[in-house]
Amino acid sequence: AQSVTQLGSHVSVSEGALVLLRCNYSSSVPPYLFWYVQYPNQGLQLLLKYTTGATLVKGINGFEAEFKKSETSFHLTKPSAHMSDAAEYFCAVRVMIYNQGGKLIFGQGTELSVKP
Amino acid sequence: DTAVSQTPKYLVTQMGNDKSIKCEQNLGHDTMYWYKQDSKKFLKIMFSYNNKELIINETVPNRFSPKSPDKAHLNLHINSLELGDSAVYFCASSQVPSALHFGNGTRLTVT
């Protein structure tokens, strides 16, 4: 069965520092992987996704993630954190069901704090 | 134009009451979902509809009944509300196998 584990429920970085949010997945089939961001009192916004092809995917707001099959990982990075990046981040894997649809299974979320 | 819209945004009610949450998407997607986010921010799927057909029902109590009158709408009715139903409920849509697009959520508080 597919699953997602996010390492670290809280990550704190200084403004301008590297952001690294870790995600490991378990999947018996080639995975579709996603990162979402949730700002307070808002819905989830897609940051980036990996389906097939290039393993380094770029998303919005300067974020990128690299799919590493050998490590079953899909870590999210950003070279330089901004105060506006403070939010909850979710990694997710898609599970297909009977070719009629599917669902996303989410990790537990990582809260990113950015210190001035 | 909002892609996935839910109403109401906030819902405060007493135990035992019945309430509904409505969701509409204008993206032309075939599949719609209800997710529940608990107080620890954990997201869990409740239901999924594909072209008005129920595809996923994830061990949700019978008090929760989704209805999809057409593929652009998915409503959630909850009977006999309990304290444990307090959460944020998110509607989402997708064109499989692409990403889900989420609404802004309905914060349900049961007192």
PDB file of N, CA and C in Angstrom, chain A residues 32 34 36 38 41-46 49 51 88 90 94 96-109 111, chain B residues 9-10 31 33 35 37 40-43 45 48 50 53 55-56 58 90 94 96-105 107:
ATOM      1  N   TYR A  32       3.129   8.880  -8.454  1.00  0.00           N
ATOM      2  CA  TYR A  32       2.931  10.288  -8.760  1.00  0.00           C
ATOM      3  C   TYR A  32       3.033  11.007  -7.411  1.00  0.00           C
ATOM      4  N   PHE A  34       3.455  14.712  -5.030  1.00  0.00           N
ATOM      5  CA  PHE A  34       3.042  16.103  -4.989  1.00  0.00           C
ATOM      6  C   PHE A  34       3.522  16.767  -3.697  1.00  0.00           C
ATOM      7  N   TYR A  36       2.227  20.188  -1.496  1.00  0.00           N
ATOM      8  CA  TYR A  36       1.247  21.247  -1.343  1.00  0.00           C
ATOM      9  C   TYR A  36       1.675  22.158  -0.194  1.00  0.00           C
ATOM     10  N   GLN A  38      -0.002  25.000   2.653  1.00  0.00           N
ATOM     11  CA  GLN A  38      -1.228  25.508   3.260  1.00  0.00           C
ATOM     12  C   GLN A  38      -0.882  26.686   4.159  1.00  0.00           C
ATOM     13  N   ASN A  41      -5.574  29.247   7.663  1.00  0.00           N
ATOM     14  CA  ASN A  41      -6.987  29.446   7.312  1.00  0.00           C
ATOM     15  C   ASN A  41      -7.244  29.442   5.812  1.00  0.00           C
ATOM     16  N   GLN A  42      -6.402  28.736   5.095  1.00  0.00           N
ATOM     17  CA  GLN A  42      -6.615  28.624   3.652  1.00  0.00           C
ATOM     18  C   GLN A  42      -6.594  27.163   3.223  1.00  0.00           C
ATOM     19  N   GLY A  43      -6.935  26.945   1.962  1.00  0.00           N
ATOM     20  CA  GLY A  43      -6.878  25.607   1.405  1.00  0.00           C
ATOM     21  C   GLY A  43      -5.465  25.243   0.996  1.00  0.00           C
ATOM     22  N   LEU A  44      -5.333  24.084   0.389  1.00  0.00           N
ATOM     23  CA  LEU A  44      -4.030  23.610  -0.048  1.00  0.00           C
ATOM     24  C   LEU A  44      -3.750  24.083  -1.474  1.00  0.00           C
ATOM     25  N   GLN A  45      -2.541  24.562  -1.665  1.00  0.00           N
ATOM     26  CA  GLN A  45      -2.129  25.051  -2.981  1.00  0.00           C
ATOM     27  C   GLN A  45      -1.004  24.169  -3.500  1.00  0.00           C
ATOM     28  N   LEU A  46      -1.107  23.747  -4.738  1.00  0.00           N
ATOM     29  CA  LEU A  46      -0.091  22.881  -5.319  1.00  0.00           C
ATOM     30  C   LEU A  46       1.202  23.657  -5.537  1.00  0.00           C
ATOM     31  N   LYS A  49       4.703  18.950  -8.792  1.00  0.00           N
ATOM     32  CA  LYS A  49       4.328  17.544  -8.890  1.00  0.00           C
ATOM     33  C   LYS A  49       5.351  16.794  -9.741  1.00  0.00           C
ATOM     34  N   THR A  51       5.369  13.321 -12.088  1.00  0.00           N
ATOM     35  CA  THR A  51       4.596  12.223 -12.675  1.00  0.00           C
ATOM     36  C   THR A  51       5.562  11.273 -13.372  1.00  0.00           C
ATOM     37  N   GLU A  88       2.368  25.517   6.393  1.00  0.00           N
ATOM     38  CA  GLU A  88       2.378  24.059   6.554  1.00  0.00           C
ATOM     39  C   GLU A  88       2.574  23.446   5.176  1.00  0.00           C
ATOM     40  N   PHE A  90       2.753  19.872   2.823  1.00  0.00           N
ATOM     41  CA  PHE A  90       2.317  18.484   2.770  1.00  0.00           C
ATOM     42  C   PHE A  90       2.871  17.794   1.531  1.00  0.00           C
ATOM     43  N   ARG A  94      -0.146   9.775  -5.084  1.00  0.00           N
ATOM     44  CA  ARG A  94      -1.444   9.423  -5.658  1.00  0.00           C
ATOM     45  C   ARG A  94      -1.609   7.917  -5.721  1.00  0.00           C
ATOM     46  N   MET A  96      -4.039   5.171  -7.486  1.00  0.00           N
ATOM     47  CA  MET A  96      -5.061   4.987  -8.518  1.00  0.00           C
ATOM     48  C   MET A  96      -6.022   3.882  -8.090  1.00  0.00           C
ATOM     49  N   ILE A  97      -7.270   4.072  -8.437  1.00  0.00           N
ATOM     50  CA  ILE A  97      -8.292   3.097  -8.053  1.00  0.00           C
ATOM     51  C   ILE A  97      -9.112   2.732  -9.269  1.00  0.00           C
ATOM     52  N   TYR A  98      -8.996   1.485  -9.683  1.00  0.00           N
ATOM     53  CA  TYR A  98      -9.840   0.906 -10.747  1.00  0.00           C
ATOM     54  C   TYR A  98      -9.864   1.770 -12.002  1.00  0.00           C
ATOM     55  N   ASN A  99      -8.826   2.547 -12.237  1.00  0.00           N
ATOM     56  CA  ASN A  99      -8.734   3.401 -13.429  1.00  0.00           C
ATOM     57  C   ASN A  99      -9.891   4.382 -13.559  1.00  0.00           C
ATOM     58  N   GLN A 100     -10.640   4.576 -12.518  1.00  0.00           N
ATOM     59  CA  GLN A 100     -11.733   5.540 -12.588  1.00  0.00           C
ATOM     60  C   GLN A 100     -11.451   6.783 -11.787  1.00  0.00           C
ATOM     61  N   GLY A 101     -10.450   6.750 -11.060  1.00  0.00           N
ATOM     62  CA  GLY A 101     -10.125   7.894 -10.227  1.00  0.00           C
ATOM     63  C   GLY A 101      -9.015   7.512  -9.301  1.00  0.00           C
ATOM     64  N   GLY A 102      -8.781   8.302  -8.364  1.00  0.00           N
ATOM     65  CA  GLY A 102      -7.736   8.002  -7.418  1.00  0.00           C
ATOM     66  C   GLY A 102      -7.873   8.911  -6.235  1.00  0.00           C
ATOM     67  N   LYS A 103      -6.930   8.815  -5.356  1.00  0.00           N
ATOM     68  CA  LYS A 103      -6.930   9.689  -4.199  1.00  0.00           C
ATOM     69  C   LYS A 103      -5.502  10.047  -3.886  1.00  0.00           C
ATOM     70  N   LEU A 104      -5.328  11.103  -3.155  1.00  0.00           N
ATOM     71  CA  LEU A 104      -4.024  11.460  -2.641  1.00  0.00           C
ATOM     72  C   LEU A 104      -3.930  11.026  -1.186  1.00  0.00           C
ATOM     73  N   ILE A 105      -2.836  10.382  -0.868  1.00  0.00           N
ATOM     74  CA  ILE A 105      -2.525  10.080   0.526  1.00  0.00           C
ATOM     75  C   ILE A 105      -1.470  11.083   0.962  1.00  0.00           C
ATOM     76  N   PHE A 106      -1.762  11.764   2.058  1.00  0.00           N
ATOM     77  CA  PHE A 106      -0.896  12.845   2.518  1.00  0.00           C
ATOM     78  C   PHE A 106       0.003  12.402   3.658  1.00  0.00           C
ATOM     79  N   GLY A 107       1.168  13.036   3.710  1.00  0.00           N
ATOM     80  CA  GLY A 107       1.996  12.905   4.890  1.00  0.00           C
ATOM     81  C   GLY A 107       1.420  13.744   6.018  1.00  0.00           C
ATOM     82  N   GLN A 108       2.115  13.698   7.162  1.00  0.00           N
ATOM     83  CA  GLN A 108       1.596  14.329   8.370  1.00  0.00           C
ATOM     84  C   GLN A 108       1.742  15.846   8.351  1.00  0.00           C
ATOM     85  N   GLY A 109       2.477  16.349   7.391  1.00  0.00           N
ATOM     86  CA  GLY A 109       2.675  17.786   7.310  1.00  0.00           C
ATOM     87  C   GLY A 109       3.921  18.236   8.062  1.00  0.00           C
ATOM     88  N   GLU A 111       5.478  21.922   9.508  1.00  0.00           N
ATOM     89  CA  GLU A 111       5.293  23.358   9.677  1.00  0.00           C
ATOM     90  C   GLU A 111       6.643  24.055   9.538  1.00  0.00           C
TER      91      GLU A 111
ATOM     92  N   LYS B   9     -17.990  28.978   4.905  1.00  0.00           N
ATOM     93  CA  LYS B   9     -16.591  28.940   5.324  1.00  0.00           C
ATOM     94  C   LYS B   9     -16.479  28.530   6.793  1.00  0.00           C
ATOM     95  N   TYR B  10     -17.423  28.977   7.594  1.00  0.00           N
ATOM     96  CA  TYR B  10     -17.460  28.609   9.013  1.00  0.00           C
ATOM     97  C   TYR B  10     -18.844  28.060   9.331  1.00  0.00           C
ATOM     98  N   THR B  31     -13.685  14.305 -11.365  1.00  0.00           N
ATOM     99  CA  THR B  31     -13.622  13.698 -10.042  1.00  0.00           C
ATOM    100  C   THR B  31     -13.619  14.763  -8.958  1.00  0.00           C
ATOM    101  N   TYR B  33     -13.850  15.313  -4.457  1.00  0.00           N
ATOM    102  CA  TYR B  33     -13.473  14.650  -3.215  1.00  0.00           C
ATOM    103  C   TYR B  33     -13.929  15.466  -2.004  1.00  0.00           C
ATOM    104  N   TYR B  35     -12.251  15.798   1.839  1.00  0.00           N
ATOM    105  CA  TYR B  35     -11.188  15.456   2.777  1.00  0.00           C
ATOM    106  C   TYR B  35     -11.505  16.087   4.125  1.00  0.00           C
ATOM    107  N   GLN B  37      -9.641  17.476   7.650  1.00  0.00           N
ATOM    108  CA  GLN B  37      -8.385  17.828   8.299  1.00  0.00           C
ATOM    109  C   GLN B  37      -8.640  18.002   9.788  1.00  0.00           C
ATOM    110  N   LYS B  40      -4.776  18.225  14.310  1.00  0.00           N
ATOM    111  CA  LYS B  40      -3.325  18.079  14.134  1.00  0.00           C
ATOM    112  C   LYS B  40      -2.909  18.284  12.687  1.00  0.00           C
ATOM    113  N   LYS B  41      -3.850  18.780  11.889  1.00  0.00           N
ATOM    114  CA  LYS B  41      -3.616  19.120  10.476  1.00  0.00           C
ATOM    115  C   LYS B  41      -3.520  17.881   9.583  1.00  0.00           C
ATOM    116  N   PHE B  42      -3.815  16.697  10.119  1.00  0.00           N
ATOM    117  CA  PHE B  42      -3.753  15.498   9.294  1.00  0.00           C
ATOM    118  C   PHE B  42      -4.929  15.464   8.329  1.00  0.00           C
ATOM    119  N   LEU B  43      -4.630  15.185   7.064  1.00  0.00           N
ATOM    120  CA  LEU B  43      -5.640  15.156   6.002  1.00  0.00           C
ATOM    121  C   LEU B  43      -5.988  13.721   5.648  1.00  0.00           C
ATOM    122  N   ILE B  45      -8.845  11.336   3.333  1.00  0.00           N
ATOM    123  CA  ILE B  45      -9.935  11.329   2.372  1.00  0.00           C
ATOM    124  C   ILE B  45     -11.178  10.695   3.000  1.00  0.00           C
ATOM    125  N   SER B  48     -14.974  10.089  -2.627  1.00  0.00           N
ATOM    126  CA  SER B  48     -14.620  10.537  -3.959  1.00  0.00           C
ATOM    127  C   SER B  48     -15.739  10.161  -4.909  1.00  0.00           C
ATOM    128  N   ASN B  50     -16.706  10.162  -9.134  1.00  0.00           N
ATOM    129  CA  ASN B  50     -16.250  10.307 -10.502  1.00  0.00           C
ATOM    130  C   ASN B  50     -17.478  10.330 -11.402  1.00  0.00           C
ATOM    131  N   GLU B  53     -20.620   9.264  -9.763  1.00  0.00           N
ATOM    132  CA  GLU B  53     -20.644   7.917  -9.191  1.00  0.00           C
ATOM    133  C   GLU B  53     -19.691   7.854  -7.998  1.00  0.00           C
ATOM    134  N   ILE B  55     -16.995   6.563  -5.796  1.00  0.00           N
ATOM    135  CA  ILE B  55     -15.856   5.696  -6.053  1.00  0.00           C
ATOM    136  C   ILE B  55     -15.181   5.287  -4.754  1.00  0.00           C
ATOM    137  N   ILE B  56     -15.033   6.242  -3.854  1.00  0.00           N
ATOM    138  CA  ILE B  56     -14.338   5.989  -2.599  1.00  0.00           C
ATOM    139  C   ILE B  56     -15.244   6.361  -1.438  1.00  0.00           C
ATOM    140  N   GLU B  58     -14.398   5.982   2.520  1.00  0.00           N
ATOM    141  CA  GLU B  58     -13.334   5.511   3.420  1.00  0.00           C
ATOM    142  C   GLU B  58     -13.817   5.364   4.855  1.00  0.00           C
ATOM    143  N   PHE B  90     -12.460  19.823   3.517  1.00  0.00           N
ATOM    144  CA  PHE B  90     -12.018  20.363   2.232  1.00  0.00           C
ATOM    145  C   PHE B  90     -12.661  19.597   1.088  1.00  0.00           C
ATOM    146  N   SER B  94     -10.298  16.988  -9.411  1.00  0.00           N
ATOM    147  CA  SER B  94      -9.147  16.696 -10.266  1.00  0.00           C
ATOM    148  C   SER B  94      -9.610  16.047 -11.558  1.00  0.00           C
ATOM    149  N   VAL B  96      -8.184  13.090 -13.289  1.00  0.00           N
ATOM    150  CA  VAL B  96      -7.230  12.025 -13.009  1.00  0.00           C
ATOM    151  C   VAL B  96      -6.298  11.816 -14.201  1.00  0.00           C
ATOM    152  N   PRO B  97      -4.984  11.651 -14.015  1.00  0.00           N
ATOM    153  CA  PRO B  97      -4.300  11.531 -12.728  1.00  0.00           C
ATOM    154  C   PRO B  97      -3.582  12.804 -12.275  1.00  0.00           C
ATOM    155  N   SER B  98      -4.117  13.936 -12.655  1.00  0.00           N
ATOM    156  CA  SER B  98      -3.447  15.188 -12.299  1.00  0.00           C
ATOM    157  C   SER B  98      -3.665  15.532 -10.837  1.00  0.00           C
ATOM    158  N   ALA B  99      -3.089  16.665 -10.461  1.00  0.00           N
ATOM    159  CA  ALA B  99      -3.160  17.110  -9.074  1.00  0.00           C
ATOM    160  C   ALA B  99      -4.577  17.482  -8.683  1.00  0.00           C
ATOM    161  N   LEU B 100      -4.834  17.451  -7.380  1.00  0.00           N
ATOM    162  CA  LEU B 100      -6.114  17.900  -6.841  1.00  0.00           C
ATOM    163  C   LEU B 100      -6.082  19.413  -6.653  1.00  0.00           C
ATOM    164  N   HIS B 101      -7.216  20.028  -6.944  1.00  0.00           N
ATOM    165  CA  HIS B 101      -7.403  21.447  -6.653  1.00  0.00           C
ATOM    166  C   HIS B 101      -8.350  21.547  -5.472  1.00  0.00           C
ATOM    167  N   PHE B 102      -7.931  22.263  -4.437  1.00  0.00           N
ATOM    168  CA  PHE B 102      -8.696  22.317  -3.208  1.00  0.00           C
ATOM    169  C   PHE B 102      -9.460  23.617  -3.057  1.00  0.00           C
ATOM    170  N   GLY B 103     -10.614  23.514  -2.399  1.00  0.00           N
ATOM    171  CA  GLY B 103     -11.322  24.690  -1.946  1.00  0.00           C
ATOM    172  C   GLY B 103     -10.657  25.238  -0.692  1.00  0.00           C
ATOM    173  N   ASN B 104     -11.205  26.328  -0.154  1.00  0.00           N
ATOM    174  CA  ASN B 104     -10.606  26.962   1.013  1.00  0.00           C
ATOM    175  C   ASN B 104     -11.051  26.361   2.339  1.00  0.00           C
ATOM    176  N   GLY B 105     -11.922  25.373   2.281  1.00  0.00           N
ATOM    177  CA  GLY B 105     -12.276  24.658   3.498  1.00  0.00           C
ATOM    178  C   GLY B 105     -13.490  25.226   4.209  1.00  0.00           C
ATOM    179  N   ARG B 107     -14.718  25.281   8.161  1.00  0.00           N
ATOM    180  CA  ARG B 107     -14.344  24.959   9.547  1.00  0.00           C
ATOM    181  C   ARG B 107     -15.615  24.687  10.329  1.00  0.00           C
TER     182      ARG B 107
END
